[in-house]
PDB file of C-alpha atoms in Angstrom:
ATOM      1  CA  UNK A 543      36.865  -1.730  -4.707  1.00  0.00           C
ATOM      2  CA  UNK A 544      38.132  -5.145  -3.706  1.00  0.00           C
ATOM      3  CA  UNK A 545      39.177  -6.263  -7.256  1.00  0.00           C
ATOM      4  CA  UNK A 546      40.625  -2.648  -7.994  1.00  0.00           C
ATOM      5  CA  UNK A 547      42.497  -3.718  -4.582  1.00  0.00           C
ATOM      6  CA  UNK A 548      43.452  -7.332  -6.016  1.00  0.00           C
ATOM      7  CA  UNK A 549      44.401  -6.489  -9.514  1.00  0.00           C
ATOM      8  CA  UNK A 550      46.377  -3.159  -8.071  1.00  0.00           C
ATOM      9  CA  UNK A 551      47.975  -5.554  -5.893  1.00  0.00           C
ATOM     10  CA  UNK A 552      49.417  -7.567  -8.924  1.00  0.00           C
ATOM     11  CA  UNK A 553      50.583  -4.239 -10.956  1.00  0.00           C
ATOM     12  CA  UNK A 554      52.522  -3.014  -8.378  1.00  0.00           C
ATOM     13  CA  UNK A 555      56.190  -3.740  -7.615  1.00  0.00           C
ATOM     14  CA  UNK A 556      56.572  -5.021  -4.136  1.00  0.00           C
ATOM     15  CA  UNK A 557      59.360  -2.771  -3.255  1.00  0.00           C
ATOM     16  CA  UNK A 558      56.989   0.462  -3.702  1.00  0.00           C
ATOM     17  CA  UNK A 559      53.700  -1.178  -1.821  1.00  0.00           C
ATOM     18  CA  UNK A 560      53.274  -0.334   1.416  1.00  0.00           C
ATOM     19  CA  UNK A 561      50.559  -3.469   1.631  1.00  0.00           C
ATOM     20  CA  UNK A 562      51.284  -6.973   1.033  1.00  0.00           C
ATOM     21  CA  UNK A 563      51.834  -7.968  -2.667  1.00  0.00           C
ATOM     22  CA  UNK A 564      51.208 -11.484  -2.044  1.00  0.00           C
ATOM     23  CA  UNK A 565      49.439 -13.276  -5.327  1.00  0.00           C
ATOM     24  CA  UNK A 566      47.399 -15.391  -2.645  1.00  0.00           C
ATOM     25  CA  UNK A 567      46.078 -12.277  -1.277  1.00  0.00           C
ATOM     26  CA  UNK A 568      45.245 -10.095  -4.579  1.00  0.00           C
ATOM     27  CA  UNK A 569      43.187 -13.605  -5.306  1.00  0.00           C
ATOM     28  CA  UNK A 570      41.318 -13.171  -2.498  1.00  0.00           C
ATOM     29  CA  UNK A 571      40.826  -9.442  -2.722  1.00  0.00           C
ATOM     30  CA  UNK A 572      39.747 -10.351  -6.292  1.00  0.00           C
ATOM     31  CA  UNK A 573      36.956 -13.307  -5.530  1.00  0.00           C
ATOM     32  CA  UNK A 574      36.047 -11.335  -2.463  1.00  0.00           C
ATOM     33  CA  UNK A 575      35.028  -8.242  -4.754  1.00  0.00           C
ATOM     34  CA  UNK A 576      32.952 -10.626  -6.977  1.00  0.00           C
ATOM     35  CA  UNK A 577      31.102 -12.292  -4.305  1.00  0.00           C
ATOM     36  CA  UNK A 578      30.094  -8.989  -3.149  1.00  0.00           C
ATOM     37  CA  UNK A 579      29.886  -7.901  -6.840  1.00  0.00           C
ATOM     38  CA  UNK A 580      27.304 -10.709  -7.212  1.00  0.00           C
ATOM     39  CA  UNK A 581      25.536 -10.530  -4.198  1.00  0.00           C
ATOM     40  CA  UNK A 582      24.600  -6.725  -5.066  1.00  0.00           C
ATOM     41  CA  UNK A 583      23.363  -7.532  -8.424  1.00  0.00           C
ATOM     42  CA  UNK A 584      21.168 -10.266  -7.130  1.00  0.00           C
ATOM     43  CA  UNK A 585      18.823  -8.015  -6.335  1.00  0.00           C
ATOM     44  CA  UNK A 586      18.173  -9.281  -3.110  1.00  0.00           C
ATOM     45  CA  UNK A 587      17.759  -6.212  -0.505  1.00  0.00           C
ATOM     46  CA  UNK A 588      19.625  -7.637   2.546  1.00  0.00           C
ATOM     47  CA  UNK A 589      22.750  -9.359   0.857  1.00  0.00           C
ATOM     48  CA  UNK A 590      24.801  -6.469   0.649  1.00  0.00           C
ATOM     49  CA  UNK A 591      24.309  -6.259   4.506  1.00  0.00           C
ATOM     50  CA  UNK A 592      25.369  -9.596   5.346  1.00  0.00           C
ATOM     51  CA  UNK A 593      28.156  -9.325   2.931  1.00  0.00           C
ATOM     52  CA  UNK A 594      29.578  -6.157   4.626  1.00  0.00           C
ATOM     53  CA  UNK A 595      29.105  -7.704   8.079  1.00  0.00           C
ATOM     54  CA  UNK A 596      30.586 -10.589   7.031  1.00  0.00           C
ATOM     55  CA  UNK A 597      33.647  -9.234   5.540  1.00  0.00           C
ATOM     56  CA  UNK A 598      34.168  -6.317   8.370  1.00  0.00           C
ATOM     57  CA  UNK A 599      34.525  -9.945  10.421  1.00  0.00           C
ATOM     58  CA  UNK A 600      36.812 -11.650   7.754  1.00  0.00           C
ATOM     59  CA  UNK A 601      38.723  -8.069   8.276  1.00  0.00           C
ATOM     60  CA  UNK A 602      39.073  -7.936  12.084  1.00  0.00           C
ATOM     61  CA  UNK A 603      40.086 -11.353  11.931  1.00  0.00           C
ATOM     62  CA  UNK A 604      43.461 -10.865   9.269  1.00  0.00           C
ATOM     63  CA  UNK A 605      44.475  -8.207  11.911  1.00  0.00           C
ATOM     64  CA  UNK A 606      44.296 -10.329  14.665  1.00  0.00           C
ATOM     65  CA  UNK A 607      45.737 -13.433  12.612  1.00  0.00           C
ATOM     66  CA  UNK A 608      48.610 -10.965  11.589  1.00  0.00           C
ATOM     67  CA  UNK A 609      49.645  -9.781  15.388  1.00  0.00           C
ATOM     68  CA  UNK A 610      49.106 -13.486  16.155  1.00  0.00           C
ATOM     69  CA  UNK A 611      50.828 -14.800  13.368  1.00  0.00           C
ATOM     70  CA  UNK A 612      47.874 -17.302  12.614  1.00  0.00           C
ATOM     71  CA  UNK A 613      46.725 -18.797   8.866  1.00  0.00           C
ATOM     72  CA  UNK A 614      46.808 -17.144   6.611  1.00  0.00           C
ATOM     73  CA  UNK A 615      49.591 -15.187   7.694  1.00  0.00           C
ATOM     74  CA  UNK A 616      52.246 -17.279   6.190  1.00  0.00           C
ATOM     75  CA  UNK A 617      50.518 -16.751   2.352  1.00  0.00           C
ATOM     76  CA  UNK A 618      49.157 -13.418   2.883  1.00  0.00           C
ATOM     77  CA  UNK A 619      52.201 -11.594   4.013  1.00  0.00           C
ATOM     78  CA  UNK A 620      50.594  -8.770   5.433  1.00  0.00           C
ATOM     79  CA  UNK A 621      52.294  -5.398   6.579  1.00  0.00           C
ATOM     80  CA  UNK A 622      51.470  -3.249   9.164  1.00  0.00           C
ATOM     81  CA  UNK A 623      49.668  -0.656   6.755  1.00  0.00           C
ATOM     82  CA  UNK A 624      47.529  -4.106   6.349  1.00  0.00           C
ATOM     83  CA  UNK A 625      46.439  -4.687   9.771  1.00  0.00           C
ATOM     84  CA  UNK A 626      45.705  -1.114  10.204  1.00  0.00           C
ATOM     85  CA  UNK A 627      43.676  -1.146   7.116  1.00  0.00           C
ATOM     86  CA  UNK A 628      42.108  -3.959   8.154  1.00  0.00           C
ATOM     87  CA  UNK A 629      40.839  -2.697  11.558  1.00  0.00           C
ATOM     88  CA  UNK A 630      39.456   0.552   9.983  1.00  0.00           C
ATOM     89  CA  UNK A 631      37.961  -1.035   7.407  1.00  0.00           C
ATOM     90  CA  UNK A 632      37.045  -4.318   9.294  1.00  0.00           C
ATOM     91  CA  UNK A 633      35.417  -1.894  12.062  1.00  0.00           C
ATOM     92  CA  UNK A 634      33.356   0.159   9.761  1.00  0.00           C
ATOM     93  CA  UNK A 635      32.217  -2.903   7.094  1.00  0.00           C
ATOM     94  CA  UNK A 636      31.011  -4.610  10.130  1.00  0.00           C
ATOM     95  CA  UNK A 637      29.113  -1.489  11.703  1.00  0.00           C
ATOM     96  CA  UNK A 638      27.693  -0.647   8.636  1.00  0.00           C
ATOM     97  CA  UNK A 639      26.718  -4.146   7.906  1.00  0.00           C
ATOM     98  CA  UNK A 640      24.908  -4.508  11.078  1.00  0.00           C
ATOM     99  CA  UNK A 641      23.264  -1.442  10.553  1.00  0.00           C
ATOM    100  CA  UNK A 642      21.317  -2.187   7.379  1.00  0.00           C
ATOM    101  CA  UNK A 643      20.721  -5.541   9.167  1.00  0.00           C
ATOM    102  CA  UNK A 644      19.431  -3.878  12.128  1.00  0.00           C
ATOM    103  CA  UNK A 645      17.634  -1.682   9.797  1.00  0.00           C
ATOM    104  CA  UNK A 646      15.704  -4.412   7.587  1.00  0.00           C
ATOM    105  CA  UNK A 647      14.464  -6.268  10.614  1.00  0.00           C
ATOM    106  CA  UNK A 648      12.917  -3.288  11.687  1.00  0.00           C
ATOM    107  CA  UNK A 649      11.134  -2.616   8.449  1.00  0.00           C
TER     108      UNK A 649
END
């Protein structure tokens, strides 16, 4: 979903996104996806988990960098439909994340 997210991000005029349509942060939406791409098809069970976590942090952290106006701001551009996106999304990668974390330790 993240490269869909990146490469829609580039295809888009910026006058009819709602989201940022900064090339910076399609690149990162795109190398983001294939990290995660990569890390599933590694076949290594607990990956995915850290990768979700991980991100869900990355996530949090653009909202809070955006109401803050910290780095990346300045590239990234964000709108508000970003930071909101970003604390749903952030939220809920990072619960799930922890979850199958949680869940492998267990097993």
């Amino acid at each position: 979903m993240l490269i869909l997210t990146g490469i829609a991000g580039f295809l888009v005029p910026p006058q009819a996104s709602l989201t940022s349509g900064a090339a910076p942060y399609n690149i990162f939406h795109i190398i983001a996806g294939a990290v995660g791409l990569a890390l599933v098809f590694a076949n290594k069970p607990n990956w995915p988990s850290y990768f979700n976590f991980s991100f869900g942090l990355i996530d949090i952290y653009q909202a809070i960098a955006s109401y803050l106006s910290l780095p990346p701001k300045q590239i990234f551009l964000w709108t508000s439909v970003d930071d909101i996106l970003h604390v749903v999304l952030g939220v809920g990668l990072a619960l799930i994340g922890l979850f199958g974390i949680l869940k492998q330790r267990s097993t």
